[in-house]
Coordinates of N, CA and C and ligand atoms in Angstrom, one line a residue:
M464 N 0.9 -1.2 0.0 CA 0.0 0.0 0.0 C 0.9 1.3 0.0
I465 N 0.7 2.1 -0.9 CA 1.5 3.4 -1.0 C 0.8 4.4 -0.1
S466 N 1.6 5.1 0.7 CA 1.0 6.1 1.6 C 0.7 7.4 0.9
K467 N -0.2 8.1 1.6 CA -0.6 9.5 1.1 C 0.7 10.4 1.0
K468 N 1.5 10.2 2.0 CA 2.7 11.1 2.1 C 3.6 10.7 0.9
M469 N 3.7 9.5 0.6 CA 4.6 9.1 -0.6 C 4.0 9.6 -1.9
I470 N 2.7 9.5 -2.0 CA 2.0 10.0 -3.3 C 2.3 11.5 -3.4
T471 N 2.2 12.3 -2.3 CA 2.5 13.7 -2.3 C 3.9 14.0 -2.7
A472 N 4.8 13.2 -2.1 CA 6.3 13.3 -2.3 C 6.6 13.0 -3.8
I473 N 6.0 12.0 -4.4 CA 6.3 11.6 -5.8 C 5.7 12.7 -6.7
N474 N 4.5 13.2 -6.4 CA 4.0 14.3 -7.2 C 5.0 15.5 -7.1
A475 N 5.5 15.8 -6.0 CA 6.5 16.9 -5.9 C 7.8 16.6 -6.7
Q476 N 8.1 15.3 -6.7 CA 9.3 14.9 -7.5 C 9.0 15.1 -9.0
I477 N 7.8 14.8 -9.4 CA 7.4 15.0 -10.8 C 7.7 16.5 -11.2
N478 N 7.3 17.4 -10.3 CA 7.5 18.8 -10.6 C 9.0 19.1 -10.7
K479 N 9.8 18.5 -9.8 CA 11.3 18.7 -9.9 C 11.9 18.2 -11.1
E480 N 11.4 17.1 -11.6 CA 11.9 16.5 -12.9 C 11.5 17.4 -14.0
F481 N 10.3 17.9 -14.0 CA 9.9 18.9 -15.1 C 10.8 20.1 -15.0
Y482 N 11.1 20.6 -13.8 CA 12.0 21.7 -13.7 C 13.3 21.4 -14.3
S483 N 13.8 20.2 -14.0 CA 15.1 19.8 -14.6 C 15.1 19.9 -16.1
E484 N 14.0 19.4 -16.7 CA 13.9 19.5 -18.2 C 13.9 21.0 -18.6
Y485 N 13.1 21.8 -17.9 CA 13.1 23.3 -18.2 C 14.4 23.9 -18.1
L486 N 15.1 23.6 -17.0 CA 16.5 24.2 -16.8 C 17.4 23.8 -17.9
Y487 N 17.4 22.6 -18.3 CA 18.3 22.1 -19.4 C 17.9 22.7 -20.7
L488 N 16.6 22.9 -20.9 CA 16.2 23.5 -22.1 C 16.6 24.9 -22.2
S489 N 16.6 25.6 -21.1 CA 17.0 27.0 -21.0 C 18.6 27.1 -21.3
M490 N 19.3 26.1 -20.7 CA 20.7 26.1 -21.0 C 21.0 25.8 -22.5
Q491 N 20.2 24.9 -23.0 CA 20.3 24.5 -24.4 C 20.2 25.8 -25.3
A492 N 19.1 26.6 -25.0 CA 18.9 27.8 -25.7 C 20.1 28.8 -25.6
W493 N 20.6 28.9 -24.4 CA 21.8 29.8 -24.2 C 23.0 29.3 -25.0
F494 N 23.3 28.0 -25.0 CA 24.4 27.5 -25.7 C 24.2 27.7 -27.2
A495 N 23.0 27.5 -27.7 CA 22.7 27.7 -29.1 C 22.9 29.2 -29.5
D496 N 22.5 30.1 -28.6 CA 22.7 31.5 -28.8 C 24.2 31.9 -28.9
Q497 N 25.0 31.1 -28.2 CA 26.5 31.4 -28.1 C 27.2 30.6 -29.3
N498 N 26.4 30.0 -30.1 CA 27.0 29.2 -31.2 C 27.8 28.0 -30.7
L499 N 27.5 27.5 -29.6 CA 28.1 26.3 -29.0 C 27.2 25.1 -29.3
E500 N 27.1 24.7 -30.5 CA 26.1 23.7 -30.9 C 26.2 22.4 -30.3
G501 N 27.5 22.0 -30.0 CA 27.7 20.7 -29.3 C 27.1 20.7 -27.9
M502 N 27.4 21.7 -27.2 CA 26.9 21.8 -25.8 C 25.3 21.9 -25.9
A503 N 24.8 22.7 -26.8 CA 23.4 22.8 -27.0 C 22.8 21.4 -27.2
K504 N 23.4 20.6 -28.1 CA 22.9 19.2 -28.4 C 23.0 18.4 -27.1
W505 N 24.0 18.5 -26.4 CA 24.2 17.7 -25.1 C 23.0 18.1 -24.2
M506 N 22.7 19.4 -24.0 CA 21.6 19.8 -23.1 C 20.3 19.3 -23.7
D507 N 20.2 19.3 -25.0 CA 18.9 18.8 -25.6 C 18.7 17.3 -25.2
A508 N 19.7 16.5 -25.2 CA 19.6 15.1 -24.8 C 19.3 15.0 -23.3
Q509 N 20.0 15.9 -22.6 CA 19.8 15.9 -21.1 C 18.3 16.2 -20.7
G510 N 17.8 17.2 -21.4 CA 16.4 17.6 -21.2 C 15.4 16.5 -21.5
K511 N 15.7 15.8 -22.6 CA 14.9 14.7 -23.0 C 14.9 13.5 -22.0
E512 N 16.1 13.4 -21.4 CA 16.2 12.3 -20.4 C 15.4 12.7 -19.2
E513 N 15.3 14.0 -18.9 CA 14.5 14.4 -17.7 C 13.1 14.1 -18.0
R514 N 12.6 14.3 -19.2 CA 11.2 14.0 -19.5 C 11.0 12.5 -19.3
L515 N 11.9 11.6 -19.6 CA 11.8 10.2 -19.3 C 11.6 10.0 -17.8
H516 N 12.4 10.8 -17.0 CA 12.3 10.6 -15.5 C 10.9 11.0 -15.1
V517 N 10.4 12.1 -15.6 CA 9.0 12.6 -15.3 C 8.1 11.4 -15.5
M518 N 8.2 10.8 -16.7 CA 7.2 9.8 -17.1 C 7.3 8.5 -16.3
K519 N 8.5 8.2 -15.8 CA 8.7 7.0 -14.9 C 7.9 7.3 -13.6
F520 N 8.0 8.4 -13.0 CA 7.3 8.7 -11.8 C 5.8 8.8 -12.1
F521 N 5.4 9.4 -13.2 CA 4.0 9.6 -13.6 C 3.4 8.2 -13.8
N522 N 4.0 7.4 -14.5 CA 3.4 6.0 -14.8 C 3.4 5.2 -13.5
Y523 N 4.4 5.4 -12.6 CA 4.4 4.6 -11.4 C 3.2 5.0 -10.5
L524 N 2.9 6.3 -10.4 CA 1.7 6.6 -9.6 C 0.4 6.0 -10.2
I525 N 0.3 6.1 -11.5 CA -0.9 5.5 -12.2 C -0.9 4.0 -11.9
D526 N 0.2 3.3 -12.1 CA 0.2 1.9 -11.8 C -0.2 1.5 -10.4
R527 N 0.1 2.4 -9.4 CA -0.2 2.2 -8.0 C -1.7 2.7 -7.7
G528 N -2.4 3.1 -8.7 CA -3.8 3.6 -8.5 C -3.8 4.9 -7.8
A529 N -2.7 5.7 -7.9 CA -2.6 7.0 -7.2 C -2.9 8.1 -8.2
K530 N -3.3 9.3 -7.6 CA -3.6 10.4 -8.5 C -2.3 11.2 -8.8
V531 N -2.2 11.5 -10.1 CA -1.1 12.4 -10.6 C -1.6 13.9 -10.5
K532 N -0.8 14.7 -9.8 CA -1.2 16.1 -9.6 C -0.1 17.0 -10.2
L533 N -0.3 17.5 -11.4 CA 0.7 18.4 -12.0 C 0.6 19.8 -11.4
T534 N 1.7 20.4 -11.1 CA 1.7 21.8 -10.5 C 2.6 22.7 -11.4
A535 N 2.5 24.0 -11.1 CA 3.2 25.0 -11.9 C 4.7 24.8 -11.8
I536 N 5.4 24.9 -13.0 CA 6.8 24.8 -13.0 C 7.5 26.2 -12.9
D537 N 8.5 26.3 -12.0 CA 9.2 27.6 -11.9 C 9.9 27.9 -13.2
A538 N 10.1 29.2 -13.4 CA 10.9 29.6 -14.6 C 12.4 29.4 -14.3
P539 N 13.1 28.8 -15.2 CA 14.6 28.6 -15.0 C 15.3 29.9 -15.3
P540 N 16.6 30.1 -14.9 CA 17.4 31.2 -15.4 C 17.5 31.3 -16.9
V541 N 17.6 32.4 -17.4 CA 17.7 32.6 -18.9 C 19.1 33.0 -19.3
D542 N 19.8 33.8 -18.5 CA 21.1 34.2 -18.9 C 22.2 33.5 -18.0
F543 N 23.2 33.1 -18.7 CA 24.3 32.4 -18.0 C 25.6 33.1 -18.4
D544 N 26.7 33.0 -17.6 CA 27.9 33.7 -17.8 C 28.8 33.0 -18.9
N545 N 29.1 31.7 -18.6 CA 30.1 31.0 -19.4 C 29.8 29.5 -19.3
P546 N 30.4 28.7 -20.2 CA 30.1 27.2 -20.1 C 30.4 26.6 -18.8
L547 N 31.5 27.0 -18.1 CA 31.8 26.4 -16.8 C 30.8 26.7 -15.8
K548 N 30.3 27.9 -15.8 CA 29.2 28.3 -14.8 C 27.9 27.5 -15.1
V549 N 27.6 27.3 -16.4 CA 26.4 26.5 -16.7 C 26.5 25.1 -16.2
F550 N 27.6 24.4 -16.5 CA 27.8 23.0 -16.1 C 27.9 22.9 -14.6
N551 N 28.5 23.9 -13.9 CA 28.6 23.9 -12.5 C 27.1 24.0 -11.9
M552 N 26.3 24.9 -12.5 CA 25.0 25.0 -12.0 C 24.2 23.7 -12.3
A553 N 24.4 23.1 -13.4 CA 23.8 21.8 -13.7 C 24.2 20.7 -12.7
L554 N 25.5 20.7 -12.3 CA 26.0 19.8 -11.3 C 25.3 20.0 -10.0
D555 N 25.3 21.3 -9.6 CA 24.6 21.6 -8.3 C 23.2 21.2 -8.3
H556 N 22.5 21.4 -9.4 CA 21.1 21.0 -9.5 C 21.0 19.4 -9.4
E557 N 21.9 18.7 -10.0 CA 21.8 17.2 -9.9 C 22.0 16.8 -8.5
K558 N 22.9 17.5 -7.7 CA 23.1 17.2 -6.3 C 21.8 17.3 -5.5
L559 N 21.1 18.4 -5.8 CA 19.8 18.6 -5.2 C 18.8 17.5 -5.5
I560 N 18.8 17.1 -6.8 CA 17.9 16.0 -7.2 C 18.3 14.7 -6.5
T561 N 19.6 14.4 -6.3 CA 20.1 13.2 -5.6 C 19.5 13.3 -4.2
K562 N 19.6 14.4 -3.5 CA 19.1 14.6 -2.2 C 17.6 14.3 -2.1
S563 N 16.9 14.8 -3.1 CA 15.5 14.6 -3.1 C 15.1 13.1 -3.3
I564 N 15.9 12.4 -4.2 CA 15.6 11.0 -4.4 C 16.0 10.2 -3.1
D565 N 17.0 10.6 -2.5 CA 17.4 9.9 -1.2 C 16.3 10.1 -0.2
E566 N 15.7 11.3 -0.1 CA 14.6 11.5 0.8 C 13.4 10.6 0.5
L567 N 13.1 10.4 -0.8 CA 12.0 9.5 -1.2 C 12.3 8.1 -0.7
M568 N 13.6 7.7 -0.9 CA 14.0 6.4 -0.5 C 13.9 6.2 1.0
D569 N 14.3 7.2 1.7 CA 14.1 7.2 3.2 C 12.7 7.0 3.6
L570 N 11.8 7.7 2.9 CA 10.4 7.5 3.2 C 9.9 6.1 2.9
A571 N 10.3 5.6 1.7 CA 9.9 4.3 1.3 C 10.3 3.2 2.4
I572 N 11.5 3.4 2.9 CA 12.1 2.5 3.9 C 11.2 2.6 5.2
K573 N 11.0 3.9 5.6 CA 10.2 4.1 6.8 C 8.8 3.5 6.6
D574 N 8.2 3.6 5.5 CA 6.8 3.1 5.2 C 6.8 1.6 5.0
K575 N 8.0 1.0 4.9 CA 8.1 -0.5 4.6 C 7.4 -0.7 3.2
D576 N 7.5 0.2 2.3 CA 6.9 0.2 1.0 C 7.9 -0.4 0.0
H577 N 7.9 -1.8 -0.1 CA 9.0 -2.5 -0.8 C 8.9 -2.2 -2.3
A578 N 7.7 -2.0 -2.8 CA 7.5 -1.8 -4.3 C 8.1 -0.4 -4.6
T579 N 7.9 0.6 -3.8 CA 8.5 1.9 -4.1 C 10.0 1.9 -3.9
R580 N 10.4 1.2 -2.9 CA 11.9 1.1 -2.8 C 12.5 0.5 -4.0
S581 N 11.9 -0.6 -4.5 CA 12.5 -1.2 -5.7 C 12.4 -0.3 -6.9
F582 N 11.3 0.4 -7.0 CA 11.2 1.4 -8.1 C 12.2 2.5 -8.0
L583 N 12.4 3.0 -6.8 CA 13.4 4.1 -6.6 C 14.8 3.8 -6.8
Q584 N 15.1 2.5 -6.7 CA 16.5 2.1 -6.8 C 17.1 2.5 -8.2
W585 N 16.3 2.4 -9.2 CA 16.8 2.9 -10.6 C 17.3 4.3 -10.5
F586 N 16.5 5.2 -9.8 CA 16.9 6.6 -9.7 C 18.1 6.8 -8.8
V587 N 18.3 6.0 -7.8 CA 19.5 6.1 -7.0 C 20.7 5.9 -7.8
D588 N 20.6 4.8 -8.6 CA 21.8 4.5 -9.5 C 21.9 5.5 -10.6
E589 N 20.9 6.0 -11.2 CA 20.9 7.0 -12.2 C 21.6 8.3 -11.8
Q590 N 21.3 8.6 -10.5 CA 21.9 9.9 -10.0 C 23.4 9.8 -9.9
V591 N 23.9 8.6 -9.6 CA 25.4 8.5 -9.6 C 26.0 8.9 -11.0
E592 N 25.3 8.4 -12.0 CA 25.7 8.6 -13.4 C 25.5 10.1 -13.8
E593 N 24.4 10.7 -13.3 CA 24.1 12.1 -13.7 C 25.2 13.0 -13.1
E594 N 25.5 12.8 -11.8 CA 26.5 13.6 -11.2 C 27.9 13.4 -11.8
A595 N 28.2 12.1 -12.1 CA 29.5 11.8 -12.7 C 29.7 12.5 -14.0
S596 N 28.7 12.4 -14.9 CA 28.8 13.0 -16.2 C 29.0 14.5 -16.2
M597 N 28.2 15.2 -15.3 CA 28.3 16.6 -15.1 C 29.7 17.0 -14.6
D598 N 30.1 16.2 -13.6 CA 31.4 16.5 -12.9 C 32.5 16.4 -13.9
R599 N 32.4 15.4 -14.8 CA 33.5 15.2 -15.8 C 33.6 16.4 -16.7
I600 N 32.4 16.9 -17.1 CA 32.4 18.1 -18.0 C 33.0 19.3 -17.3
V601 N 32.5 19.5 -16.0 CA 33.0 20.6 -15.2 C 34.6 20.6 -15.2
N602 N 35.1 19.4 -14.9 CA 36.6 19.3 -14.8 C 37.3 19.6 -16.1
M603 N 36.7 19.1 -17.3 CA 37.3 19.4 -18.6 C 37.3 20.9 -18.8
L604 N 36.2 21.6 -18.4 CA 36.1 23.0 -18.7 C 37.1 23.8 -17.8
K605 N 37.3 23.3 -16.6 CA 38.2 23.9 -15.6 C 39.6 23.8 -16.2
M606 N 39.9 22.6 -16.8 CA 41.2 22.4 -17.4 C 41.6 23.4 -18.5
V607 N 40.6 23.7 -19.4 CA 40.9 24.5 -20.5 C 40.8 26.0 -20.1
G608 N 40.2 26.3 -18.9 CA 40.0 27.7 -18.5 C 39.1 28.4 -19.6
G609 N 39.5 29.6 -19.9 CA 38.7 30.4 -20.8 C 39.2 30.2 -22.3
D610 N 40.1 29.3 -22.5 CA 40.7 29.1 -23.8 C 39.7 28.7 -24.9
G611 N 39.6 29.6 -25.9 CA 38.6 29.4 -26.9 C 38.8 28.1 -27.7
Q612 N 40.0 27.7 -28.0 CA 40.3 26.4 -28.7 C 39.8 25.2 -27.9
G613 N 40.2 25.3 -26.6 CA 39.8 24.2 -25.7 C 38.3 24.1 -25.6
I614 N 37.6 25.2 -25.5 CA 36.1 25.2 -25.4 C 35.6 24.6 -26.7
M615 N 36.1 25.0 -27.8 CA 35.6 24.4 -29.1 C 35.8 22.9 -29.2
M616 N 36.9 22.4 -28.6 CA 37.2 21.0 -28.6 C 36.2 20.3 -27.7
I617 N 35.9 20.8 -26.6 CA 34.9 20.2 -25.7 C 33.5 20.3 -26.3
D618 N 33.2 21.4 -27.0 CA 32.0 21.5 -27.7 C 31.8 20.4 -28.7
R619 N 32.9 20.1 -29.5 CA 32.8 19.1 -30.5 C 32.6 17.7 -29.8
E620 N 33.2 17.5 -28.7 CA 33.1 16.2 -28.0 C 31.6 16.0 -27.5
L621 N 31.1 17.1 -26.9 CA 29.8 17.0 -26.3 C 28.7 16.8 -27.4
G622 N 29.0 17.3 -28.6 CA 28.1 17.2 -29.7 C 27.9 15.8 -30.2
Q623 N 28.8 14.9 -29.7 CA 28.7 13.4 -30.1 C 27.6 12.7 -29.3
R624 N 27.1 13.4 -28.3 CA 26.1 12.7 -27.4 C 24.9 12.4 -28.2
I625 N 24.4 11.1 -28.1 CA 23.2 10.7 -28.8 C 22.2 10.4 -27.7
F626 N 21.0 11.0 -27.8 CA 19.9 10.8 -26.9 C 19.6 9.3 -26.8
G627 N 19.5 8.8 -25.6 CA 19.1 7.4 -25.4 C 20.3 6.4 -25.2
V628 N 21.6 7.0 -25.4 CA 22.7 6.1 -25.2 C 23.3 6.5 -23.9
V629 N 23.4 5.4 -23.0 CA 23.9 5.7 -21.7 C 25.4 5.8 -21.6
N630 N 25.9 6.3 -20.5 CA 27.3 6.4 -20.2 C 28.0 7.4 -21.0
E631 N 27.3 8.2 -21.7 CA 28.0 9.2 -22.5 C 28.4 10.4 -21.6
A632 N 29.3 11.3 -22.1 CA 29.7 12.4 -21.3 C 28.6 13.3 -21.0
Ligands
OFO454 FE1 18.9 14.8 -14.0 O1 18.0 13.4 -13.1 FE2 16.2 13.7 -13.2 O2 16.2 15.4 -12.5

């Protein structure tokens, strides 16, 4: 039996995952505006992944016979300073999402809700990857500093990302 508290918490998580999609879309738009097409493409794939996360939670609630309640999504920032700051912000955001998933897991354990625990395990594992891939990009950007050629090289590499392929940068 899924608790009311858990249903409320998963609905709140749906909103956070939508916000993640919004945030990465906004970053995509900024990169496109800077003519950093590879980074824009990377953010496009990231935003699409976030929609998959939304739908996993959405479908889980439906499967458990619970009500999905969609709420207003906050506006993400529109202007960013430079690629390093963008990816740092994305990394910080993923850390918040990890914390939020951990709190859901804590609740599932407290509720002895084994089905939700099992469902959430995928997200626990996914967050390790989400943080690692952002962290890797942050480190690459730190290494090149503001060097234009280095940024262009990273842009080319990130442009290789194909939506739906796991373990990519
Ligand atoms: Fe980026 O993992 Fe969902 O939010």
